[in-house]
XYZ file of C-alpha atoms in Angstrom:
563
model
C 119.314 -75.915 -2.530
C 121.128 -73.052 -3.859
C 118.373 -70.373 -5.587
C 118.770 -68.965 -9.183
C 120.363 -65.701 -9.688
C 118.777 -63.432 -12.542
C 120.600 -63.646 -15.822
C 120.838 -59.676 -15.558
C 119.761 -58.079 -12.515
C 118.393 -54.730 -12.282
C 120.649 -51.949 -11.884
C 119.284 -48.832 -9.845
C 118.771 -47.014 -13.244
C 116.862 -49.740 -14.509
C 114.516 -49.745 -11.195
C 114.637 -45.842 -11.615
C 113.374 -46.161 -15.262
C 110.890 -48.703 -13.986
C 108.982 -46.824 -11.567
C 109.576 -43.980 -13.934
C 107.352 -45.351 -16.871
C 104.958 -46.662 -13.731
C 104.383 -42.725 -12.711
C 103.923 -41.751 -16.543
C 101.275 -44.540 -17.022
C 99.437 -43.621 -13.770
C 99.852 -39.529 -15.055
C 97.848 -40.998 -18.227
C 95.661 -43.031 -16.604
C 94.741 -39.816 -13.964
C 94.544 -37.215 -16.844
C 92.423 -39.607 -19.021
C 89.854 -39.504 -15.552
C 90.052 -36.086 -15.484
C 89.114 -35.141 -19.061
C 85.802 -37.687 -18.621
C 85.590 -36.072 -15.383
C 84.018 -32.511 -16.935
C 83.776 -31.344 -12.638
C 85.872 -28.793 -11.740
C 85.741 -30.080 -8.177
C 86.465 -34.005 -9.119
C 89.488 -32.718 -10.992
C 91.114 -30.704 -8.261
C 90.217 -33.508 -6.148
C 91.998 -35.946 -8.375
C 94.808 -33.775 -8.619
C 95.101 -32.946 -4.552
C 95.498 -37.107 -3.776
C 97.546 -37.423 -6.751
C 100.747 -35.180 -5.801
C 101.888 -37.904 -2.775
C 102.246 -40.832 -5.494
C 104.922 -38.561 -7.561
C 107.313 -37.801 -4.761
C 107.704 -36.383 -1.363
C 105.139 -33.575 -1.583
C 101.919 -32.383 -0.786
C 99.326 -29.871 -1.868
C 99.748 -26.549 -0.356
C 96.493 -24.788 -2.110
C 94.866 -24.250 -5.553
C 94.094 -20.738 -6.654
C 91.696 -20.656 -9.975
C 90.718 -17.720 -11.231
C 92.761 -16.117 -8.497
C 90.261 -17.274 -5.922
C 91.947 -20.111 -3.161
C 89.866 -23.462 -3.415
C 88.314 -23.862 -0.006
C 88.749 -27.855 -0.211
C 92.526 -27.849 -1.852
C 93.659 -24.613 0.716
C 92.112 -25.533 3.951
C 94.773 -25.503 5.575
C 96.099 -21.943 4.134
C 95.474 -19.254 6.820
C 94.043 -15.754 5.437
C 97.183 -14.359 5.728
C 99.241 -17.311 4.100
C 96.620 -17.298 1.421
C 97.130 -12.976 1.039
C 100.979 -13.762 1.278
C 101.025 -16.399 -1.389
C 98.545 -14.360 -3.829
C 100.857 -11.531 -3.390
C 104.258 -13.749 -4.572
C 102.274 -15.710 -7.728
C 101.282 -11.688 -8.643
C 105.131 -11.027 -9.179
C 105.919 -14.435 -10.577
C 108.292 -14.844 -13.945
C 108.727 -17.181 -16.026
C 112.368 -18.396 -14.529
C 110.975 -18.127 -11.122
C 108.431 -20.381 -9.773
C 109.573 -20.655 -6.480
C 107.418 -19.474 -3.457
C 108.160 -19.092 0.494
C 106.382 -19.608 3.189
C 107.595 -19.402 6.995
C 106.867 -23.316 8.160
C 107.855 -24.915 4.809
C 111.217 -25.750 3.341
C 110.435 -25.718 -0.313
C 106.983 -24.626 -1.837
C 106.620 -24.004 -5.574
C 103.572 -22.936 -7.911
C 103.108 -24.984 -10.496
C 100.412 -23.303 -13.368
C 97.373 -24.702 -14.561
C 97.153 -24.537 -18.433
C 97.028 -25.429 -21.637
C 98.412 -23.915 -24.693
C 95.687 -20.834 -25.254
C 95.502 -20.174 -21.521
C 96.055 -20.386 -17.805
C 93.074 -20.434 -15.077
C 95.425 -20.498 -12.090
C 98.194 -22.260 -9.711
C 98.644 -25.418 -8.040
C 101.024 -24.748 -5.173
C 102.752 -27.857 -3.664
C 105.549 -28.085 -0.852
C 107.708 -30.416 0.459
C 110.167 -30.710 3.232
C 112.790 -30.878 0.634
C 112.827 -30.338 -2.722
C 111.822 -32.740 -5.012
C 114.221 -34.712 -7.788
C 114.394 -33.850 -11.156
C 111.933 -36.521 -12.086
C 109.698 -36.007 -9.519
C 109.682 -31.989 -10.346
C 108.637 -33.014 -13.955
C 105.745 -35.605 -13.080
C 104.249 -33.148 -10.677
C 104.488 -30.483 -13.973
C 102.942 -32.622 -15.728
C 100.339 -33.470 -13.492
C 99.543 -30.068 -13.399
C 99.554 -29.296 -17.074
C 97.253 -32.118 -16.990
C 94.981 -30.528 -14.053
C 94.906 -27.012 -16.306
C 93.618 -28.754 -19.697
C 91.374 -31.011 -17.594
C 89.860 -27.784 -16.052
C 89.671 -25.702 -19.290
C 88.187 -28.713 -21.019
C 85.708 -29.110 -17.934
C 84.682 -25.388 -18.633
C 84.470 -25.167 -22.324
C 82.063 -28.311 -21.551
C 80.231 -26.723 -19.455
C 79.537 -23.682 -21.859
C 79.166 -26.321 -24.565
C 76.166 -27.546 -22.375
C 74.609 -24.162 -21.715
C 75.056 -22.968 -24.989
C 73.165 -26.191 -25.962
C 70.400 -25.440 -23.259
C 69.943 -21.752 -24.170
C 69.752 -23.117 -28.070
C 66.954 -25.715 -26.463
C 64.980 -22.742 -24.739
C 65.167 -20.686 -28.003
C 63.733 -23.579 -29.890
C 61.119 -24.240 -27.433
C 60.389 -20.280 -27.382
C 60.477 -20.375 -31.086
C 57.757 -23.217 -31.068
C 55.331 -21.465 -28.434
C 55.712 -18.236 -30.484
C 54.863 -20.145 -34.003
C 51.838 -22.351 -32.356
C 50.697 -19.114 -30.830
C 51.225 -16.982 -34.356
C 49.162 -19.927 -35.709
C 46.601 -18.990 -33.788
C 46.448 -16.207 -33.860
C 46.184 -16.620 -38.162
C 43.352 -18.681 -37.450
C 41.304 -16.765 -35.298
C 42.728 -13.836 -37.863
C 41.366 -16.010 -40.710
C 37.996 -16.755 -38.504
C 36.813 -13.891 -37.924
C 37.785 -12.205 -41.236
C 35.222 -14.876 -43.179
C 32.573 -13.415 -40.533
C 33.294 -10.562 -41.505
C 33.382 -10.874 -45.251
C 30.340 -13.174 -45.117
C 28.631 -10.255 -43.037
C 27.591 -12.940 -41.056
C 26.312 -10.536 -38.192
C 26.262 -10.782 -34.774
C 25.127 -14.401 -34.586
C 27.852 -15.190 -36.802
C 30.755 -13.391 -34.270
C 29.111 -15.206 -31.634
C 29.533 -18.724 -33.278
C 33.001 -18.100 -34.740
C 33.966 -17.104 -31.001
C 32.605 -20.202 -29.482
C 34.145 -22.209 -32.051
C 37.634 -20.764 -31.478
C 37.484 -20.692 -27.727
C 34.913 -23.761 -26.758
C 33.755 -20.963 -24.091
C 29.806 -20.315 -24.425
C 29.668 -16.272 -25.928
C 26.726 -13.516 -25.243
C 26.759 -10.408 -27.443
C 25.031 -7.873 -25.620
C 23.885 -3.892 -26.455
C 25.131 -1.522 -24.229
C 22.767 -1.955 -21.914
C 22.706 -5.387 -21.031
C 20.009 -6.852 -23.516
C 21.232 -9.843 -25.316
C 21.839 -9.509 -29.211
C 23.043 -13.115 -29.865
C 24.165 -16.157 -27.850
C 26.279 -19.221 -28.939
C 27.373 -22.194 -27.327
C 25.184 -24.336 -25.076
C 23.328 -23.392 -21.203
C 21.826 -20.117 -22.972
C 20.024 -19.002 -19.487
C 16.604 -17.861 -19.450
C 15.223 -15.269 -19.252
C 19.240 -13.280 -19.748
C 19.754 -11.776 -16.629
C 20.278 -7.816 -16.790
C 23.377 -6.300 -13.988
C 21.349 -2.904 -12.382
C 22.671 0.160 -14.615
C 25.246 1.912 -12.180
C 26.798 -1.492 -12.458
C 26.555 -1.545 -15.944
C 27.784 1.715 -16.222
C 30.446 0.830 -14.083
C 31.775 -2.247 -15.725
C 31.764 0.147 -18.994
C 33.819 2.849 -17.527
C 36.496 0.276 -16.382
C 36.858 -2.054 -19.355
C 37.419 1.359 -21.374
C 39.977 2.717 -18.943
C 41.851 -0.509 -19.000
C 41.757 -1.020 -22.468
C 41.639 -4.381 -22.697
C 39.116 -7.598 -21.958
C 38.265 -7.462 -18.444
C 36.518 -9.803 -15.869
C 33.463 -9.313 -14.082
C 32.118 -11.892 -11.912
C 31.416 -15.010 -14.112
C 32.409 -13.593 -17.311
C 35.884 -12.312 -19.768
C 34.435 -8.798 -21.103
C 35.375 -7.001 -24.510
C 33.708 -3.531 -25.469
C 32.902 -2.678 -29.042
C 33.867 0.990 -29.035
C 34.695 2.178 -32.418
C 34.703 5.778 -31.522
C 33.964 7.425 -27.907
C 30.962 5.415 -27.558
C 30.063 1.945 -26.369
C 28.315 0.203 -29.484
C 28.309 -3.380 -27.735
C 29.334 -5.984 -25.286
C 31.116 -9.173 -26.032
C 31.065 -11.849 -23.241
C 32.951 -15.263 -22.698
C 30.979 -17.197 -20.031
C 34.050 -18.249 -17.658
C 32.944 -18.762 -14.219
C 35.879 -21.129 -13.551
C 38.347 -18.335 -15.003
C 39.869 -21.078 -17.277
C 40.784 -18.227 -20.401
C 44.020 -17.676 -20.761
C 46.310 -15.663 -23.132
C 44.736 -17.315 -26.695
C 41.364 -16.853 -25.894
C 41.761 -13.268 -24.504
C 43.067 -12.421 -27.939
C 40.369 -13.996 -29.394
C 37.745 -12.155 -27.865
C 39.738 -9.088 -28.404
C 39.566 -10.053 -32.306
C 35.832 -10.068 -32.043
C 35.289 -7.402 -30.015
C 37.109 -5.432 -33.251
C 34.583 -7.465 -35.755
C 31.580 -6.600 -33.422
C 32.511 -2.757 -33.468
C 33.097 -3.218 -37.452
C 29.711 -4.813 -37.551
C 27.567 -2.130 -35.175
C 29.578 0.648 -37.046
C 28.280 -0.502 -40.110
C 24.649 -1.159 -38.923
C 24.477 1.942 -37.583
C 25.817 3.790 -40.539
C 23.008 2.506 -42.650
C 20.053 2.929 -39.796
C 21.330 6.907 -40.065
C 21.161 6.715 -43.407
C 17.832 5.452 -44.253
C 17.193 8.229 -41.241
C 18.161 10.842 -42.833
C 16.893 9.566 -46.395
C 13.245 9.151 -44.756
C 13.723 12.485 -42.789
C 14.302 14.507 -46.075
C 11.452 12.702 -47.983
C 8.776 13.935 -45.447
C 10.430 17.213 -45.095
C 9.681 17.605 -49.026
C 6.144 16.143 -49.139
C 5.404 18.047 -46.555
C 6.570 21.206 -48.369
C 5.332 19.882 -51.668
C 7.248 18.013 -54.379
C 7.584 16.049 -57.368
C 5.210 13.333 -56.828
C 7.123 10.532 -59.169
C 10.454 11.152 -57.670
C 8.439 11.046 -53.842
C 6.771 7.780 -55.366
C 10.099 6.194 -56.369
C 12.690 7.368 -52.988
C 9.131 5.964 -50.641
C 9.490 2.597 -52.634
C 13.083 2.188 -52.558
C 12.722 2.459 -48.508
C 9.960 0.117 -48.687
C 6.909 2.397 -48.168
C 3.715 2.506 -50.489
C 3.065 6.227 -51.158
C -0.375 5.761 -52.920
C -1.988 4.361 -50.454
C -4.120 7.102 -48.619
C -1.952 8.812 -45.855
C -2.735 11.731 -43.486
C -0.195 13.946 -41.367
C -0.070 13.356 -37.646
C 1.599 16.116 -35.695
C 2.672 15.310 -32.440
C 3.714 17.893 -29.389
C 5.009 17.109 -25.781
C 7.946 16.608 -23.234
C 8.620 14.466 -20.677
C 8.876 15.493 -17.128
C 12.396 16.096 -18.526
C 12.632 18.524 -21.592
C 14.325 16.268 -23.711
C 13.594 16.737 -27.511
C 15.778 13.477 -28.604
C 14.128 11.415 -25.753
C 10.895 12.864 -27.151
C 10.977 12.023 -30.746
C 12.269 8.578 -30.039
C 9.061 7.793 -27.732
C 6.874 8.701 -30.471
C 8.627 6.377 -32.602
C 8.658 3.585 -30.488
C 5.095 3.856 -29.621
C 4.331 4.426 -33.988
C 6.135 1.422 -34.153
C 4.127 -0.643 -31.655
C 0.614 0.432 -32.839
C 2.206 0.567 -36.554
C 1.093 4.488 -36.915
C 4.245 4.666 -39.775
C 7.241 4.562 -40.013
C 8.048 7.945 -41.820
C 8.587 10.453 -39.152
C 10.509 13.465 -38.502
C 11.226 15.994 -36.347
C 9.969 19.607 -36.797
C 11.512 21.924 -33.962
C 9.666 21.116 -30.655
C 6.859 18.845 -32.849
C 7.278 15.078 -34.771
C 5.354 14.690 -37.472
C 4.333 11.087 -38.747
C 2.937 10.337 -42.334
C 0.486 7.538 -41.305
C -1.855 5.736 -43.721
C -3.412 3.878 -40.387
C -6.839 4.201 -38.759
C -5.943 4.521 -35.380
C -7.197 5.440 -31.833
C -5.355 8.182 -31.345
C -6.136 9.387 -27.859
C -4.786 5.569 -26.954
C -1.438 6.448 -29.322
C -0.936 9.457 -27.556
C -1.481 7.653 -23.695
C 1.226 5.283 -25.091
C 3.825 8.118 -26.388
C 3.462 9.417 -22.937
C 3.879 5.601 -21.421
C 7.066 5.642 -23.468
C 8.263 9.027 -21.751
C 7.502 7.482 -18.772
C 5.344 10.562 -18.034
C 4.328 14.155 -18.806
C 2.331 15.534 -21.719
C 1.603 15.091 -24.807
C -1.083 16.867 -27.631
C -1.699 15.568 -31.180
C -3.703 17.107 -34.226
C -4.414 14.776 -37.150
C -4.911 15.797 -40.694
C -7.492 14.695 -42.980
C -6.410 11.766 -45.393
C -4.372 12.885 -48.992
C -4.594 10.496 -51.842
C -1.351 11.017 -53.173
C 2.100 13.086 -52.236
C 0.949 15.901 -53.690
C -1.778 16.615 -50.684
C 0.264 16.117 -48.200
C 0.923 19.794 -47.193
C -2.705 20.472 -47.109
C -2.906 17.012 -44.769
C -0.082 19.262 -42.788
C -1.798 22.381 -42.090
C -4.886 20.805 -41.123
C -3.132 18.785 -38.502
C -1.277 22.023 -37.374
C -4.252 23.531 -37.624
C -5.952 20.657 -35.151
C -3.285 21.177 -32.761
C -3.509 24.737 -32.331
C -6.998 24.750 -31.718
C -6.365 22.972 -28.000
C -4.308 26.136 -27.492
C -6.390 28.494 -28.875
C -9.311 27.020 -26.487
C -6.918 26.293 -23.785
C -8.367 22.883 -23.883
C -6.337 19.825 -22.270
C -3.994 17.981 -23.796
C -6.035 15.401 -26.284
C -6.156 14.049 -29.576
C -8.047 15.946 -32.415
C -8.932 15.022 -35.775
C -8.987 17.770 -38.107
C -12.642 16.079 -39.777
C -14.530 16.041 -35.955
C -13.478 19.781 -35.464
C -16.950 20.742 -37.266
C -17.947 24.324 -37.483
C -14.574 25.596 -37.123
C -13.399 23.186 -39.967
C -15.951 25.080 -42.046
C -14.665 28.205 -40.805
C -11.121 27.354 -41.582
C -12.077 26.675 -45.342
C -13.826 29.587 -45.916
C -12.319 30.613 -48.975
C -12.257 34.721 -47.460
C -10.859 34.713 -44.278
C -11.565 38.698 -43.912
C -15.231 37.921 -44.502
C -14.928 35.792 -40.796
C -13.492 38.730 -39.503
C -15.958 40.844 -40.206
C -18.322 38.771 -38.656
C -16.092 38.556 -35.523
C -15.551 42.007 -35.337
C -19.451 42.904 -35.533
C -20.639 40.820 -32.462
C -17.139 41.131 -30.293
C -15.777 44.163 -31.080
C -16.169 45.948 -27.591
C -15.357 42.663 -25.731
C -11.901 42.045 -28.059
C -11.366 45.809 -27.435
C -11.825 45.410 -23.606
C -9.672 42.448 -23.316
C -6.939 43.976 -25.129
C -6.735 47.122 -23.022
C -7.292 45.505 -19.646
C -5.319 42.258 -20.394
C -9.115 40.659 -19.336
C -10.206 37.121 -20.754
C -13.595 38.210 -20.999
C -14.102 36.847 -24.720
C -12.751 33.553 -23.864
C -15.178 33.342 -20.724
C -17.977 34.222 -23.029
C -16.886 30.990 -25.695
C -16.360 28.304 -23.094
C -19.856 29.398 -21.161
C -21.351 29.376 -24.741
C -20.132 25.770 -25.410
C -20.828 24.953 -21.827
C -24.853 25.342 -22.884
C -25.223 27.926 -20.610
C -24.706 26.092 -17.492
C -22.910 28.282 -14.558
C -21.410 24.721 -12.833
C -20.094 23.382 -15.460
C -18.328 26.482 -16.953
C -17.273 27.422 -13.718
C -15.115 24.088 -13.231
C -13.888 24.248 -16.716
C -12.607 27.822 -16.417
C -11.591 26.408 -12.828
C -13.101 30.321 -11.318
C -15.466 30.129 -8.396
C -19.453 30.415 -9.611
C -19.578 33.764 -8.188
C -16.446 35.453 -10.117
C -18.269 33.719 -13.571
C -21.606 35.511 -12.800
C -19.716 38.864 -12.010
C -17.689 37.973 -15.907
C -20.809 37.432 -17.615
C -22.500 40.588 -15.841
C -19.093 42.418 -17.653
C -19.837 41.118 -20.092
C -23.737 41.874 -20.940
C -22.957 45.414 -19.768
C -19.150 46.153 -22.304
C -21.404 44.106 -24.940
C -24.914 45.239 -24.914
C -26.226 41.802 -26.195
C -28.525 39.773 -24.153
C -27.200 36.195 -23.721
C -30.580 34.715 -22.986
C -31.916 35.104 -26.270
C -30.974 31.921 -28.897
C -30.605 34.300 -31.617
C -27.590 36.271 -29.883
C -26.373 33.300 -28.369
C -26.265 31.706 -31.455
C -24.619 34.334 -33.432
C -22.365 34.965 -30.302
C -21.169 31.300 -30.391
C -20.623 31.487 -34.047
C -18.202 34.540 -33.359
C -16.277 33.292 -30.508
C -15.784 29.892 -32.427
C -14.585 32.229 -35.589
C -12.281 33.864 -33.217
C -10.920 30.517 -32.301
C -10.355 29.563 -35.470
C -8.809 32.632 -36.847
C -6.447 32.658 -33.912
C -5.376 29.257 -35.136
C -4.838 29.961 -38.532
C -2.558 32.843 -37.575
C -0.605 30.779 -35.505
């Protein structure tokens, strides 16, 4: 059997041409991997096992970015790799050629595309390469630089798409958060607007937050609660801790926590107006709810500004009505300014005067005693304060010696003295109501009496005294049964005159004159004996005595007037 012989066999240049186009559709199929690749690794990779299938040569090392490859250079010592850098430095464009001591033909072959270059691929060979070969292993490299470049402008591509992602995302938190903001904005500027109160900044608070919310005065007393497990009674921190918690929220200047709680201070000036409190014991408030209860806070100052702005002005509005009825005025202007603060000038009213200090002299602390304890027993609520004395224009019948224990309860000790006029019927008698309370008071000094209560109607005789129409007509009558005792006294600085009154209104009785004047019996007896003798007058006799009592209580009372 004799076999077929091909109508045209292959010549070498058709076998060449063959496994020519074989390379070229392997170099596409490679470079079509590497550009779906997108990894810079994979690619080199691709590139490294590639180089045996198109010829007689190997990878020597990759440089990219003029940094060697660890994977593609292994086998590159330092110095090779400092030797080679040095040569592809001083490469030209007609010159690609490299040499290295153990190989017989090494060449760098550059990795671009046509905008740039990232580096070399250097392959050798133990002889150099055909003409073919040379141009495949160009290629392959061309190939390896667009694949890389593509691979990196990818991978920008992607971060540029991920930064553009974050942005979004940061765009979305900041709008959702700006919404919020607007609506705890809008919240709280209806309270406001509504003058809803403190109640109201409470609610609007809870509502915005879902946390439970405890407005509180400076002091730890609760002013308004919202939201549900109110506890009760509210339970008060001791004041240094108080204080404490106050000095640090407005050093920090922001909400703060302590214990239980997310704490805001209303401070619209120096001074702490109020408290606002979230109820977080699980610490669950975060960013949005801190500026919500920073919002209210500012409401809640707004609020106590404003409440305090009118409690000083119907202050000062009541202070300067009783500062004119007390000096006189019109009575139908008096009539209409006591009506427009809600107080009925027609009814009868009388002047209290009120005197005192704690066991601290404190004048503010003073007057606001004596209005807390007019306000409890509803003495009035027109009061003012007159240097080291409040006055109150009261149209109540009250137990005074029980108003003025609880002004001194209210101090939380140390003394107090009242006088009480007699009752006016309208505002013009109010300055006579006024110097008959004055006049009340200074008769405790005058007989060096303890502190007490007195009405100006139970004073009596020296009420009648006070009245008498001529004043120099008591005097007279003073002067004519005490005229060597006053004379004494005022030479020797003696209190003979005042012994004589309080054993006068003592009856007569040694004992008890002797305790009042706190003097032992003895030193009385010798007064009195000083006192028959510088006198002349025999106190036994009812007449004197009498007349004698009658003088001293003149004295009294002419000592009070002059005051």
């Amino acid at each position: 059997m004799v076999s077929a012989e091909p109508e045209h066999p292959l010549t070498i240049e058709d076998a060449e041409l063959r496994e020519q186009l074989s390379n070229v559709q392997g170099l596409l199929m490679l470079s079509m991997l590497m550009t779906q690749s997108g990894d810079p690794q994979k690619i080199l990779h691709l590139a490294e096992t590639s180089v045996p299938s198109f010829g007689p040569c190997h990878i020597v090392g990759a440089q990219v970015d003029g940094k060697w490859l660890p994977a593609a250079s292994a086998k590159l010592s330092p110095e090779m790799q400092v030797s080679l850098s040095g040569q592809l430095a001083r490469l030209s464009s007609t010159r690609a050629e490299l040499t290295l001591p153990d190989r017989a033909w090494v060449k760098a072959l550059p990795l671009r595309s046509m905008q740039s270059q990232v580096g070399y691929l250097v392959i050798g060979a133990a002889a150099q390469p055909t003409g073919n070969q040379l141009f495949l292993l160009q290629v392959l490299a061309q190939q390896t630089g667009i694949a890389l470049i593509n691979a990196r402008l990818h991978a920008k591509e992607r971060a540029t798409a991920q930064e553009l992602q974050g942005a979004v995302e940061t765009l979305a938190e900041t709008v959702r958060a700006l919404e919020r903001t607007t609506e705890i904005h809008v919240r709280f500027t209806r309270v406001a607007a509504k003058s809803e109160g403190q109640e109201g900044i409470a609610q609007a608070l809870h509502e915005l937050t879902g946390f439970p919310v405890a407005v509180e005065d400076r002091f730890g007393n609760l002013r308004a609660w919202a939201g549900p497990h109110r506890p009760e009674p509210y339970p008060k921190d001791p004041q240094a801790r108080r204080e404490q918690m106050l000095r640090r929220a407005l050093r920090e200047g922001q909400p703060v926590r302590e214990g239980g709680r997310l704490v805001a201070i209303a401070n619209p000036a120096a001074d702490v107006l109020g408290v606002l409190a979230l109820i977080d014991p699980a610490q669950r408030a975060g960013e949005q709810e801190q500026i919500a209860i920073e919002h209210g806070a500012t409401v809640l100052a707004m609020e106590l500004a404003r409440l305090r702005s009118l409690i000083e002005t119907e202050l000062r509005l009541r202070r300067d009505l009783v500062d004119e009825l007390l000096s006189g005025t019109e009575e139908s202007s008096a009539l209409e300014r006591a009506q427009a603060l809600g107080h009925d000038l027609e009814k009868p009213h009388r002047v209290v005067m009120i005197e005192g200090n704690g066991r601290v002299h404190d004048s503010g602390a003073f007057f606001l005693a004596v209005r807390r304890a007019a306000r409890q027993m509803h003495a009035g609520t027109l009061l003012v304060a007159r240097g080291e004395s409040v006055v109150v224009l009261s149209e109540a019948d009250l137990d005074w010696e029980k108003f003025r224990t609880l002004v001194i309860k209210e101090l939380g000790g140390g003394r107090c003295r009242i006088g009480v006029g007699d009752y006016c019927q309208g505002p013009g008698g109010f300055p006579q109501s006024y110097r008959e309370a004055q006049l009340a008071l200074r008769m405790q000094g005058v007989a060096k009496a303890e502190d007490q209560a007195t009405v100006y109607a139970d004073l009596g005789v020296y009420r009648i005294l006070a009245e008498v129409e001529n004043p120099a007509a008591v005097e007279r009558f003073v002067r004519l049964w005490l005229s060597p005792l006053l004379d004494y006294d005022a030479r020797k600085g003696s209190d003979l005159v005042h012994t004589l009154s309080r054993y006068l209104e003592c009856g007569g009785k040694y004992d008890a004159t002797a305790i009042e004047l706190s003097v032992h019996r003895s030193t009385l007896k010798y007064r009195l004996q000083r006192i028959r003798e510088i006198s002349g007058h025999d106190l036994s006799d009812p007449d004197t005595a009498f007349n004698l009592q009658l003088a001293t209580r003149g004295w009294q009372t002419l000592q009070g007037l002059q005051a």
